[in-house]
Amino acid sequence: MIALQHILDAVNVGGLYALMALGIGLIFGVMRLINFAHGEMVMAGGYAMAMLSALPAPAVIAVSIIIVVALAVAIERGAFRPLRGKDPATLLVASFTVSYFLQNLSVLVFGARPLPFAFMPGLAEILEIGGLRVPLLQFVSLGLTVLALAGLAILVKRTTIGIELRAAAEDVVTAQLSGINVNRVIALAFVISAVLAWVVSLTYSAQIGQLSPAMGVRPLIIGFVATILGGLGSLPGAALGGFLVGAISVLLEVVLPSETRPFREAFLFGLVFIILVVRPEGIVRVCALQERV
């Protein structure tokens, strides 16, 4: 039973990191941009749900998703589209700028003190299943993760839009010459990444039970590490990297002595570093990123 609980924990934590990694990897795939403002999408979703919590749950979910998507599209249109084609360092600095701007804007609007996350408090309910005491949140998180991963896989593999996304990720210039509307594809990538960020926002906010302007930083960093580990530019690699990082994190929680558990992430990043030394291109090698001769 204990082993089953650890497996369930690993799947839930890994799913959270996988969704973060997919959101980051999707934008990198079509723009070659590490979007550090992706963490603020998580933060925005949490505050939106908290501010709308007096409404019926379906309305809160729908409106908060619309808010996060609108913010993502505004960032793409206002910050990244004018800089498209510029030096990658310029885009990277722009993503940092947007991230810190949104964090400080949230401090101005909501204050620096953490606020309680009051949406759907029933998620904290404990279920008894075969001798296991499992929070309802774990099942909701697992269900949302499966739906998000399956929906993204179907979109990318089975639809015209998915083909355009994959074509743009392979070579933006060739995709544009082939008649693909690159502006629309990139905007769509931001929309999808925003929806993924909202799913993370719901589960992560409910887990920590509070909201803060910098709440998206930690999942962003771990999601970025998972993206690198899985292979930058590969969506399957990003998902695999997220689940692997989650499994390692739970394993370290089990095997480390209690006095060293507060430093679990140091051990986690150390192990990831060792893996990348052995395989620097990540688990999944992306052909589009290999040097062409």
Coordinates of C-alpha atoms in Angstrom, one line a residue:
M1 CA 0.0 0.0 0.0
I2 CA 2.9 2.4 0.8
A3 CA 4.5 1.6 -2.5
L4 CA 1.2 2.3 -4.3
Q5 CA 0.9 5.7 -2.5
H6 CA 4.4 6.6 -3.6
I7 CA 3.5 5.7 -7.2
L8 CA 0.4 7.8 -7.1
D9 CA 2.4 10.7 -5.7
A10 CA 5.0 10.4 -8.4
V11 CA 2.4 10.4 -11.1
N12 CA 0.6 13.4 -9.7
V13 CA 3.8 15.4 -9.2
G14 CA 5.2 14.3 -12.5
G15 CA 2.0 15.3 -14.3
L16 CA 2.2 18.8 -12.8
Y17 CA 5.8 19.2 -14.0
A18 CA 4.9 17.6 -17.4
L19 CA 2.2 20.2 -18.0
M20 CA 4.6 23.0 -17.1
A21 CA 7.3 21.5 -19.4
L22 CA 4.8 21.1 -22.3
G23 CA 3.8 24.8 -22.0
I24 CA 7.4 25.9 -22.1
G25 CA 8.4 23.4 -24.8
L26 CA 5.5 24.3 -27.1
I27 CA 6.6 28.0 -27.2
F28 CA 10.2 27.1 -27.6
G29 CA 9.3 24.7 -30.5
V30 CA 7.7 27.4 -32.6
M31 CA 9.7 30.5 -31.5
R32 CA 13.0 29.1 -30.1
L33 CA 12.1 31.2 -27.1
I34 CA 12.3 30.2 -23.4
N35 CA 9.3 32.0 -22.1
F36 CA 10.0 32.8 -18.5
A37 CA 6.7 34.7 -18.3
H38 CA 5.0 31.3 -18.4
G39 CA 5.1 31.1 -14.6
E40 CA 3.1 34.3 -14.4
M41 CA 0.3 32.5 -16.4
V42 CA 0.1 30.1 -13.4
M43 CA 0.0 33.1 -11.0
A44 CA -2.7 34.9 -13.1
G45 CA -4.9 31.8 -13.1
G46 CA -4.7 31.4 -9.4
Y47 CA -5.6 35.0 -8.7
A48 CA -8.4 35.0 -11.3
M49 CA -10.0 31.9 -9.7
A50 CA -9.6 33.4 -6.2
M51 CA -11.2 36.7 -7.2
L52 CA -14.1 35.0 -9.0
S53 CA -14.7 32.3 -6.3
A54 CA -18.1 33.8 -5.4
L55 CA -19.4 32.7 -8.8
P56 CA -20.6 29.2 -9.6
A57 CA -17.6 26.8 -10.2
P58 CA -18.2 26.4 -14.0
A59 CA -18.3 30.2 -14.4
V60 CA -15.1 30.5 -12.4
I61 CA -13.3 27.9 -14.6
A62 CA -14.5 29.4 -17.9
V63 CA -13.8 33.1 -17.0
S64 CA -10.4 32.3 -15.4
I65 CA -9.3 30.4 -18.5
I66 CA -10.4 33.3 -20.7
I67 CA -8.4 35.7 -18.5
V68 CA -5.2 33.6 -18.7
V69 CA -5.6 33.1 -22.5
A70 CA -6.2 36.8 -23.0
L71 CA -3.1 37.6 -21.0
A72 CA -1.0 35.1 -23.0
V73 CA -2.2 36.5 -26.3
A74 CA -1.6 40.1 -25.1
I75 CA 2.0 39.1 -24.2
E76 CA 2.6 37.5 -27.6
R77 CA 1.2 40.5 -29.5
G78 CA 2.7 43.2 -27.4
A79 CA 6.0 41.9 -26.3
F80 CA 7.2 39.0 -28.5
R81 CA 5.7 39.6 -31.9
P82 CA 7.5 43.0 -32.4
L83 CA 10.8 41.3 -31.5
R84 CA 10.3 38.2 -33.7
G85 CA 13.4 37.6 -35.8
K86 CA 15.7 39.5 -33.4
D87 CA 18.6 38.1 -31.6
P88 CA 17.6 35.2 -29.2
A89 CA 19.2 37.1 -26.3
T90 CA 16.8 40.0 -27.0
L91 CA 13.8 37.7 -26.8
L92 CA 15.2 36.1 -23.6
V93 CA 15.6 39.5 -21.9
A94 CA 12.1 40.4 -23.1
S95 CA 10.7 37.3 -21.4
F96 CA 12.5 38.2 -18.2
T97 CA 11.1 41.7 -18.4
V98 CA 7.6 40.6 -18.9
S99 CA 7.9 38.1 -16.0
Y100 CA 9.1 40.7 -13.6
F101 CA 6.6 43.3 -14.8
L102 CA 3.7 40.9 -14.2
Q103 CA 5.1 40.0 -10.8
N104 CA 5.4 43.6 -9.7
L105 CA 2.0 44.5 -11.2
S106 CA 0.4 41.7 -9.1
V107 CA 2.2 43.1 -6.0
L108 CA 0.7 46.5 -6.8
V109 CA -2.9 45.1 -7.3
F110 CA -3.0 42.3 -4.8
G111 CA -0.2 43.2 -2.3
A112 CA 2.9 41.2 -1.5
R113 CA 1.3 39.1 1.3
P114 CA 0.1 35.6 0.4
L115 CA -3.6 35.3 0.0
P116 CA -5.6 32.1 0.8
F117 CA -6.8 30.1 -2.2
A118 CA -10.5 29.5 -1.5
F119 CA -11.8 28.1 -4.8
M120 CA -13.2 24.6 -4.5
P121 CA -12.1 23.9 -0.8
G122 CA -13.6 20.4 -1.2
L123 CA -10.5 19.3 -3.0
A124 CA -8.8 18.9 0.4
E125 CA -11.3 16.1 1.3
I126 CA -9.6 12.8 2.1
L127 CA -10.8 9.6 0.5
E128 CA -10.4 6.2 2.0
I129 CA -9.6 3.7 -0.8
G130 CA -8.4 0.2 0.1
G131 CA -6.6 1.4 3.2
L132 CA -5.1 4.4 1.5
R133 CA -5.9 7.9 2.5
V134 CA -5.8 9.9 -0.7
P135 CA -6.8 13.6 -1.1
L136 CA -9.5 14.2 -3.6
L137 CA -7.1 16.8 -5.2
Q138 CA -4.8 14.0 -6.3
F139 CA -7.6 12.3 -8.4
V140 CA -8.7 15.7 -9.8
S141 CA -5.1 16.6 -10.6
L142 CA -4.5 13.2 -12.3
G143 CA -7.7 13.5 -14.3
L144 CA -7.0 17.0 -15.5
T145 CA -3.4 15.9 -16.4
V146 CA -4.6 13.0 -18.4
L147 CA -7.2 15.1 -20.2
A148 CA -4.7 17.8 -21.0
L149 CA -2.1 15.4 -22.3
A150 CA -4.6 13.4 -24.4
G151 CA -6.2 16.6 -25.8
L152 CA -2.8 18.0 -26.7
A153 CA -1.7 14.8 -28.3
I154 CA -4.9 14.6 -30.4
L155 CA -4.6 18.2 -31.4
V156 CA -0.9 17.9 -32.5
K157 CA -1.2 14.5 -34.3
R158 CA -4.8 14.5 -35.7
T159 CA -5.7 18.1 -36.8
T160 CA -4.6 20.5 -39.4
I161 CA -3.7 23.0 -36.8
G162 CA -1.4 20.4 -35.2
I163 CA 0.3 19.8 -38.5
E164 CA 0.9 23.5 -38.8
L165 CA 2.3 23.7 -35.3
R166 CA 4.7 20.8 -36.0
A167 CA 5.7 22.3 -39.3
A168 CA 6.5 25.7 -37.7
A169 CA 8.4 23.9 -34.9
E170 CA 10.5 22.1 -37.6
D171 CA 11.3 25.2 -39.6
V172 CA 9.4 28.5 -39.4
V173 CA 10.8 29.9 -42.6
T174 CA 9.9 26.9 -44.7
A175 CA 6.4 26.7 -43.0
Q176 CA 5.8 30.4 -44.0
L177 CA 7.0 29.7 -47.6
S178 CA 4.5 26.8 -47.7
G179 CA 1.6 29.1 -47.0
I180 CA 1.2 28.6 -43.3
N181 CA 0.1 31.7 -41.3
V182 CA 3.0 31.8 -38.8
N183 CA 1.4 34.6 -36.8
R184 CA -1.7 32.5 -36.3
V185 CA 0.3 29.4 -35.4
I186 CA 2.4 31.2 -32.8
A187 CA -0.6 32.9 -31.3
L188 CA -2.3 29.5 -31.1
A189 CA 0.8 28.0 -29.3
F190 CA 0.5 30.8 -26.7
V191 CA -3.2 30.0 -26.3
I192 CA -2.5 26.3 -25.8
S193 CA 0.3 27.0 -23.3
A194 CA -2.0 29.3 -21.4
V195 CA -4.6 26.6 -21.0
L196 CA -1.9 24.2 -19.8
A197 CA -0.8 26.9 -17.3
W198 CA -4.3 27.2 -16.0
V199 CA -4.5 23.5 -15.3
V200 CA -1.2 23.8 -13.4
S201 CA -2.6 26.8 -11.6
L202 CA -5.7 25.0 -10.3
T203 CA -3.8 22.0 -9.0
Y204 CA -0.7 23.8 -7.7
S205 CA -2.7 26.6 -6.0
A206 CA -4.9 24.0 -4.3
Q207 CA -1.9 22.1 -3.2
I208 CA -0.1 25.0 -1.5
G209 CA -3.3 26.6 -0.4
Q210 CA -2.2 30.2 -1.1
L211 CA -1.4 32.7 -3.8
S212 CA 1.5 35.0 -4.1
P213 CA 3.1 37.2 -6.9
A214 CA 6.0 34.8 -7.2
M215 CA 4.1 31.5 -6.9
G216 CA 4.8 30.6 -10.5
V217 CA 8.6 30.8 -10.2
R218 CA 9.2 27.4 -8.6
P219 CA 7.0 25.3 -11.0
L220 CA 8.5 27.3 -13.9
I221 CA 12.1 26.4 -12.9
I222 CA 11.3 22.8 -12.4
G223 CA 9.3 22.7 -15.6
F224 CA 12.2 24.3 -17.4
V225 CA 14.6 21.7 -16.0
A226 CA 12.2 19.0 -17.1
T227 CA 12.0 20.5 -20.6
I228 CA 15.8 20.5 -20.9
L229 CA 16.0 16.9 -19.5
G230 CA 13.4 15.7 -22.0
G231 CA 14.9 17.5 -25.0
L232 CA 14.3 21.1 -25.9
G233 CA 11.8 21.3 -28.8
S234 CA 10.3 17.9 -28.2
L235 CA 6.8 17.7 -26.8
P236 CA 6.9 14.0 -25.9
G237 CA 10.4 14.6 -24.4
A238 CA 9.0 17.5 -22.3
A239 CA 6.2 15.3 -21.0
L240 CA 8.6 12.4 -20.3
G241 CA 11.1 14.8 -18.6
G242 CA 8.3 16.1 -16.4
F243 CA 7.3 12.7 -15.2
L244 CA 10.9 11.7 -14.7
V245 CA 11.6 14.7 -12.6
G246 CA 8.4 14.0 -10.6
A247 CA 9.5 10.4 -10.0
I248 CA 13.0 11.4 -8.9
S249 CA 11.5 14.1 -6.5
V250 CA 9.2 11.5 -4.8
L251 CA 12.0 8.9 -4.7
L252 CA 14.3 11.4 -3.0
E253 CA 11.5 12.2 -0.5
V254 CA 11.3 8.5 0.4
V255 CA 15.1 7.6 0.6
L256 CA 16.6 10.8 2.0
P257 CA 17.0 11.1 5.8
S258 CA 14.5 13.5 7.4
E259 CA 17.2 16.0 8.2
T260 CA 18.2 16.4 4.5
R261 CA 14.7 16.4 3.0
P262 CA 14.5 20.2 3.1
F263 CA 17.4 20.1 0.6
R264 CA 15.7 17.6 -1.7
E265 CA 15.7 19.9 -4.7
A266 CA 19.4 20.4 -4.5
F267 CA 19.8 16.6 -4.8
L268 CA 17.2 16.6 -7.6
F269 CA 19.0 19.2 -9.7
G270 CA 22.3 17.4 -9.0
L271 CA 20.9 14.2 -10.5
V272 CA 19.5 16.0 -13.5
F273 CA 22.9 17.6 -14.0
I274 CA 24.6 14.2 -14.0
I275 CA 22.0 12.9 -16.6
L276 CA 22.7 15.9 -18.8
V277 CA 26.4 15.4 -18.6
V278 CA 25.9 11.9 -20.0
R279 CA 23.3 13.0 -22.6
P280 CA 23.5 16.8 -23.0
E281 CA 20.8 16.8 -25.8
G282 CA 18.2 15.4 -23.4
I283 CA 16.3 12.2 -23.5
V284 CA 14.7 12.9 -26.9
R285 CA 17.0 14.3 -29.6
V286 CA 15.3 16.9 -31.8
C287 CA 16.5 16.8 -35.4
A288 CA 15.4 20.4 -36.0
L289 CA 17.9 21.6 -33.4
Q290 CA 20.8 19.7 -34.9
E291 CA 23.2 21.7 -36.9
R292 CA 22.6 21.5 -40.7
V293 CA 25.6 21.0 -43.0

